[in-house]
């Protein structure tokens, strides 16, 4: 592009006579600006002396404590096992992912494509199993096959009732309703003992944990998260007696799990 801009600049920005300047002034000005945009590291901002974003501010734009951000592909309904866990997939064309795809996974994906083209579906299925076992999957979205990496996400700061507990079914249904078919923004803070990414989830401008707490379908998991706003949203739901707070003394999911482990 730089050569094209230089050619445009050389033709349009050289001195003109009064007779031929009228039709070229606008193009000349545009080509001059484009040329300056091309040859300066900060583009027109630097050329016109406007404030520039430093590289330091660009790297600190995420909230404090965030290790990385995920932009997911649309979520499948079956990817929500309960009210505080989601399995998501991120395309390997994502800049962060593209650098980390194992060579054997990419090779298997390429071989699978060729096997399917040759209608050798048995081999294609074998290769896909290898891909899945490696933590990836080939998804078909809008008739396009996409190699994607799998992530299991544990919603940070909340604990929803287990599926067999009162309101466990309702919690799962609400989470499904929020995320099904949607692309999510996930801010990952940590990894738990089960290998799940612990993160905040945003969908269509909504903070998912906020919705779950305000509807009384999750507890604030204060043992692991001390955010004041999460405690406030739980208190609001308690006061309104919505969701699990309709009962006077709902069982805490972490105590329920402890009892199950001890065989009670």
Tab-separated table of C-alpha atoms in Angstrom:
chain	number	residue	atom	x	y	z
A	1	UNK	CA	0.000	0.000	0.000
A	2	UNK	CA	2.888	2.324	0.721
A	3	UNK	CA	4.056	2.333	-2.903
A	4	UNK	CA	0.561	3.129	-4.160
A	5	UNK	CA	0.273	6.061	-1.756
A	6	UNK	CA	3.650	7.392	-2.798
A	7	UNK	CA	2.620	7.221	-6.466
A	8	UNK	CA	-0.613	9.041	-5.703
A	9	UNK	CA	1.294	11.635	-3.718
A	10	UNK	CA	3.869	12.243	-6.455
A	11	UNK	CA	1.159	12.816	-9.055
A	12	UNK	CA	-1.229	14.883	-6.980
A	13	UNK	CA	0.982	16.921	-4.667
A	14	UNK	CA	3.526	18.399	-7.084
A	15	UNK	CA	3.195	22.174	-7.791
A	16	UNK	CA	0.318	23.090	-10.115
A	17	UNK	CA	-0.591	26.130	-12.176
A	18	UNK	CA	-3.694	28.187	-11.466
A	19	UNK	CA	-5.422	26.614	-14.418
A	20	UNK	CA	-5.145	23.021	-13.275
A	21	UNK	CA	-5.253	23.333	-9.484
A	22	UNK	CA	-9.003	23.586	-9.109
A	23	UNK	CA	-9.770	19.928	-9.737
A	24	UNK	CA	-6.789	18.577	-7.870
A	25	UNK	CA	-6.829	20.506	-4.604
A	26	UNK	CA	-9.159	18.020	-2.832
A	27	UNK	CA	-7.371	14.943	-4.132
A	28	UNK	CA	-4.017	16.520	-3.362
A	29	UNK	CA	-4.970	17.179	0.237
A	30	UNK	CA	-6.327	13.653	0.651
A	31	UNK	CA	-3.256	12.040	-0.869
A	32	UNK	CA	-1.017	14.181	1.326
A	33	UNK	CA	-2.834	13.023	4.466
A	34	UNK	CA	-2.773	9.391	3.363
A	35	UNK	CA	0.906	9.650	2.585
A	36	UNK	CA	1.625	11.082	6.014
A	37	UNK	CA	-0.519	8.318	7.579
A	38	UNK	CA	1.592	5.743	5.801
A	39	UNK	CA	4.981	7.126	6.748
A	40	UNK	CA	4.368	7.969	10.395
A	41	UNK	CA	4.154	5.350	13.116
A	42	UNK	CA	1.116	6.897	14.765
A	43	UNK	CA	-0.654	7.937	11.574
A	44	UNK	CA	-2.664	11.119	11.355
A	45	UNK	CA	-2.704	11.505	15.136
A	46	UNK	CA	1.024	12.134	15.119
A	47	UNK	CA	0.933	14.229	11.941
A	48	UNK	CA	-1.643	16.637	13.365
A	49	UNK	CA	-0.207	16.608	16.894
A	50	UNK	CA	-3.259	14.941	18.463
A	51	UNK	CA	-3.048	12.799	21.624
A	52	UNK	CA	-1.814	9.295	20.949
A	53	UNK	CA	-2.525	6.062	22.780
A	54	UNK	CA	0.671	4.671	24.207
A	55	UNK	CA	1.498	1.001	23.935
A	56	UNK	CA	1.464	0.816	27.731
A	57	UNK	CA	-2.187	1.898	27.939
A	58	UNK	CA	-3.144	-0.603	25.246
A	59	UNK	CA	-1.702	-3.471	27.263
A	60	UNK	CA	-3.399	-2.420	30.513
A	61	UNK	CA	-6.906	-1.985	29.124
A	62	UNK	CA	-8.186	-5.165	30.812
A	63	UNK	CA	-9.295	-5.064	34.469
A	64	UNK	CA	-6.658	-5.750	37.081
A	65	UNK	CA	-6.040	-9.440	37.662
A	66	UNK	CA	-7.250	-10.631	34.258
A	67	UNK	CA	-4.832	-13.163	32.757
A	68	UNK	CA	-6.394	-13.216	29.315
A	69	UNK	CA	-9.611	-12.578	27.399
A	70	UNK	CA	-11.625	-15.000	25.284
A	71	UNK	CA	-13.997	-14.114	22.456
A	72	UNK	CA	-16.049	-17.253	21.930
A	73	UNK	CA	-17.959	-18.799	19.083
A	74	UNK	CA	-21.755	-19.156	19.566
A	75	UNK	CA	-22.573	-21.297	22.606
A	76	UNK	CA	-24.432	-24.563	22.175
A	77	UNK	CA	-27.294	-25.369	24.562
A	78	UNK	CA	-25.673	-28.679	25.514
A	79	UNK	CA	-22.570	-26.780	26.662
A	80	UNK	CA	-24.294	-25.640	29.876
A	81	UNK	CA	-24.317	-28.468	32.467
A	82	UNK	CA	-25.508	-26.339	35.399
A	83	UNK	CA	-26.007	-22.775	36.579
A	84	UNK	CA	-22.372	-21.766	36.959
A	85	UNK	CA	-20.397	-23.670	34.310
A	86	UNK	CA	-20.177	-23.283	30.516
A	87	UNK	CA	-18.105	-25.036	27.864
A	88	UNK	CA	-17.067	-22.620	25.140
A	89	UNK	CA	-15.024	-22.771	21.946
A	90	UNK	CA	-12.660	-20.164	20.532
A	91	UNK	CA	-11.669	-20.149	16.860
A	92	UNK	CA	-8.024	-20.924	16.154
A	93	UNK	CA	-8.017	-17.934	13.799
A	94	UNK	CA	-8.103	-15.783	16.938
A	95	UNK	CA	-4.676	-14.094	17.246
A	96	UNK	CA	-4.003	-15.558	20.683
A	97	UNK	CA	-5.021	-19.062	19.640
A	98	UNK	CA	-3.366	-19.123	16.224
A	99	UNK	CA	0.091	-19.075	17.798
A	100	UNK	CA	-0.617	-22.033	20.075
A	101	UNK	CA	-2.317	-24.694	17.937
A	102	UNK	CA	-0.338	-27.947	18.337
A	103	UNK	CA	1.192	-29.100	15.080
A	104	UNK	CA	-0.446	-32.538	15.293
A	105	UNK	CA	-3.877	-30.966	15.795
A	106	UNK	CA	-3.514	-28.710	12.764
A	107	UNK	CA	-2.220	-31.664	10.731
A	108	UNK	CA	-5.170	-33.816	11.798
A	109	UNK	CA	-7.593	-31.033	10.851
A	110	UNK	CA	-6.034	-30.734	7.396
A	111	UNK	CA	-6.117	-34.516	6.884
A	112	UNK	CA	-9.739	-34.626	8.034
A	113	UNK	CA	-10.711	-32.009	5.447
A	114	UNK	CA	-9.074	-34.053	2.706
A	115	UNK	CA	-10.713	-37.258	3.961
A	116	UNK	CA	-14.146	-35.650	3.908
A	117	UNK	CA	-13.528	-34.269	0.432
A	118	UNK	CA	-12.740	-37.836	-0.659
A	119	UNK	CA	-15.900	-39.030	1.178
A	120	UNK	CA	-13.790	-41.188	3.480
A	121	UNK	CA	-15.953	-40.401	6.494
A	122	UNK	CA	-14.609	-43.234	8.639
A	123	UNK	CA	-11.095	-41.789	8.488
A	124	UNK	CA	-12.478	-38.281	8.958
A	125	UNK	CA	-14.271	-39.358	12.139
A	126	UNK	CA	-11.115	-41.023	13.477
A	127	UNK	CA	-9.148	-37.850	12.874
A	128	UNK	CA	-11.840	-35.737	14.532
A	129	UNK	CA	-11.684	-37.968	17.629
A	130	UNK	CA	-7.952	-37.308	17.781
A	131	UNK	CA	-8.641	-33.571	17.544
A	132	UNK	CA	-11.286	-33.736	20.291
A	133	UNK	CA	-9.001	-35.745	22.579
A	134	UNK	CA	-6.469	-32.913	22.222
A	135	UNK	CA	-8.945	-30.300	23.492
A	136	UNK	CA	-10.092	-29.010	20.108
A	137	UNK	CA	-13.063	-29.570	17.826
A	138	UNK	CA	-14.088	-28.817	14.257
A	139	UNK	CA	-17.381	-26.907	14.367
A	140	UNK	CA	-19.705	-26.340	11.448
A	141	UNK	CA	-21.060	-22.802	11.595
A	142	UNK	CA	-23.103	-21.440	8.707
A	143	UNK	CA	-21.763	-24.205	6.421
A	144	UNK	CA	-18.186	-23.317	7.307
A	145	UNK	CA	-15.904	-25.665	9.226
A	146	UNK	CA	-13.914	-23.969	11.981
A	147	UNK	CA	-11.147	-25.511	14.064
A	148	UNK	CA	-11.718	-24.296	17.631
A	149	UNK	CA	-10.179	-24.756	21.061
A	150	UNK	CA	-12.288	-25.925	23.974
A	151	UNK	CA	-12.457	-24.065	27.293
A	152	UNK	CA	-14.498	-24.959	30.366
A	153	UNK	CA	-15.529	-21.810	32.221
A	154	UNK	CA	-16.482	-21.597	35.888
A	155	UNK	CA	-18.400	-18.379	36.536
A	156	UNK	CA	-16.308	-16.332	38.934
A	157	UNK	CA	-17.777	-15.260	42.250
A	158	UNK	CA	-21.050	-17.220	42.251
A	159	UNK	CA	-22.178	-20.708	43.221
A	160	UNK	CA	-25.427	-21.963	41.740
A	161	UNK	CA	-27.485	-24.838	43.160
A	162	UNK	CA	-26.411	-28.253	41.869
A	163	UNK	CA	-28.710	-29.867	39.317
A	164	UNK	CA	-30.370	-32.178	41.879
A	165	UNK	CA	-30.854	-29.379	44.422
A	166	UNK	CA	-33.928	-27.133	44.640
A	167	UNK	CA	-33.653	-24.422	41.965
A	168	UNK	CA	-30.785	-26.269	40.294
A	169	UNK	CA	-32.903	-26.858	37.189
A	170	UNK	CA	-34.077	-23.238	37.138
A	171	UNK	CA	-30.502	-21.951	37.460
A	172	UNK	CA	-29.349	-24.034	34.509
A	173	UNK	CA	-32.338	-22.960	32.393
A	174	UNK	CA	-31.668	-19.301	33.101
A	175	UNK	CA	-28.006	-19.608	32.150
A	176	UNK	CA	-28.950	-21.445	28.948
A	177	UNK	CA	-31.435	-18.695	28.103
A	178	UNK	CA	-28.744	-16.055	28.608
A	179	UNK	CA	-25.978	-17.610	26.508
A	180	UNK	CA	-27.392	-20.067	23.973
A	181	UNK	CA	-26.393	-19.175	20.434
A	182	UNK	CA	-24.468	-16.141	21.668
A	183	UNK	CA	-20.817	-15.164	21.353
A	184	UNK	CA	-19.405	-14.424	24.801
A	185	UNK	CA	-16.661	-12.236	26.167
A	186	UNK	CA	-14.843	-14.059	28.953
A	187	UNK	CA	-12.293	-12.404	31.234
A	188	UNK	CA	-10.207	-15.183	32.753
A	189	UNK	CA	-8.691	-14.612	36.199
A	190	UNK	CA	-7.606	-18.046	37.318
A	191	UNK	CA	-7.840	-21.819	36.883
A	192	UNK	CA	-9.534	-24.050	39.447
A	193	UNK	CA	-8.568	-27.512	40.674
A	194	UNK	CA	-10.631	-29.124	37.902
A	195	UNK	CA	-8.812	-27.326	35.096
A	196	UNK	CA	-11.638	-24.874	34.447
A	197	UNK	CA	-10.990	-21.227	33.675
A	198	UNK	CA	-12.488	-19.023	36.386
A	199	UNK	CA	-13.837	-15.895	34.755
A	200	UNK	CA	-16.390	-13.141	34.330
A	201	UNK	CA	-18.788	-13.609	31.417
A	202	UNK	CA	-20.420	-10.882	29.374
A	203	UNK	CA	-23.175	-11.488	26.826
A	204	UNK	CA	-24.998	-8.832	24.792
A	205	UNK	CA	-23.739	-6.164	27.189
A	206	UNK	CA	-24.978	-8.062	30.260
A	207	UNK	CA	-22.774	-9.255	33.108
A	208	UNK	CA	-23.995	-12.845	33.454
A	209	UNK	CA	-23.145	-13.249	37.143
A	210	UNK	CA	-25.156	-10.124	37.943
A	211	UNK	CA	-28.239	-11.553	36.249
A	212	UNK	CA	-27.936	-14.891	38.053
A	213	UNK	CA	-27.558	-13.225	41.453
A	214	UNK	CA	-30.374	-10.711	40.965
A	215	UNK	CA	-32.761	-13.488	39.935
A	216	UNK	CA	-31.942	-15.459	43.059
A	217	UNK	CA	-30.463	-18.364	41.122
A	218	UNK	CA	-26.995	-18.319	42.665
A	219	UNK	CA	-25.166	-17.501	45.860
A	220	UNK	CA	-22.363	-14.989	46.112
A	221	UNK	CA	-19.347	-17.276	46.581
A	222	UNK	CA	-17.804	-15.011	49.209
A	223	UNK	CA	-15.196	-17.560	50.280
A	224	UNK	CA	-13.425	-16.985	46.965
A	225	UNK	CA	-14.670	-13.561	45.853
A	226	UNK	CA	-15.098	-10.447	47.984
A	227	UNK	CA	-16.561	-8.065	45.421
A	228	UNK	CA	-19.040	-5.744	47.114
A	229	UNK	CA	-21.353	-5.539	44.130
A	230	UNK	CA	-21.898	-9.306	44.084
A	231	UNK	CA	-22.807	-9.272	47.780
A	232	UNK	CA	-25.200	-6.376	47.116
A	233	UNK	CA	-26.971	-8.201	44.271
A	234	UNK	CA	-27.464	-11.253	46.477
A	235	UNK	CA	-28.888	-9.094	49.288
A	236	UNK	CA	-31.317	-7.487	46.847
A	237	UNK	CA	-32.570	-10.902	45.729
A	238	UNK	CA	-32.902	-12.023	49.364
A	239	UNK	CA	-34.947	-8.932	50.187
A	240	UNK	CA	-37.278	-9.568	47.236
A	241	UNK	CA	-37.480	-13.288	48.092
A	242	UNK	CA	-36.950	-14.278	44.480
A	243	UNK	CA	-35.612	-17.584	43.222
A	244	UNK	CA	-34.060	-19.784	45.892
A	245	UNK	CA	-34.660	-17.039	48.452
A	246	UNK	CA	-38.385	-17.820	48.344
A	247	UNK	CA	-37.563	-20.494	50.923
A	248	UNK	CA	-36.537	-19.468	54.412
A	249	UNK	CA	-33.288	-21.410	54.694
A	250	UNK	CA	-32.007	-22.692	51.329
A	251	UNK	CA	-29.161	-25.198	51.484
A	252	UNK	CA	-25.791	-23.825	50.436
A	253	UNK	CA	-24.369	-25.717	47.435
A	254	UNK	CA	-20.850	-25.961	48.909
A	255	UNK	CA	-22.284	-27.569	52.064
A	256	UNK	CA	-24.403	-29.903	49.924
A	257	UNK	CA	-21.289	-31.013	47.998
A	258	UNK	CA	-19.370	-31.545	51.236
A	259	UNK	CA	-22.142	-33.773	52.594
A	260	UNK	CA	-22.173	-35.789	49.363
A	261	UNK	CA	-18.409	-36.328	49.555
A	262	UNK	CA	-18.760	-37.552	53.127
A	263	UNK	CA	-21.575	-39.896	52.116
A	264	UNK	CA	-24.283	-38.181	54.121
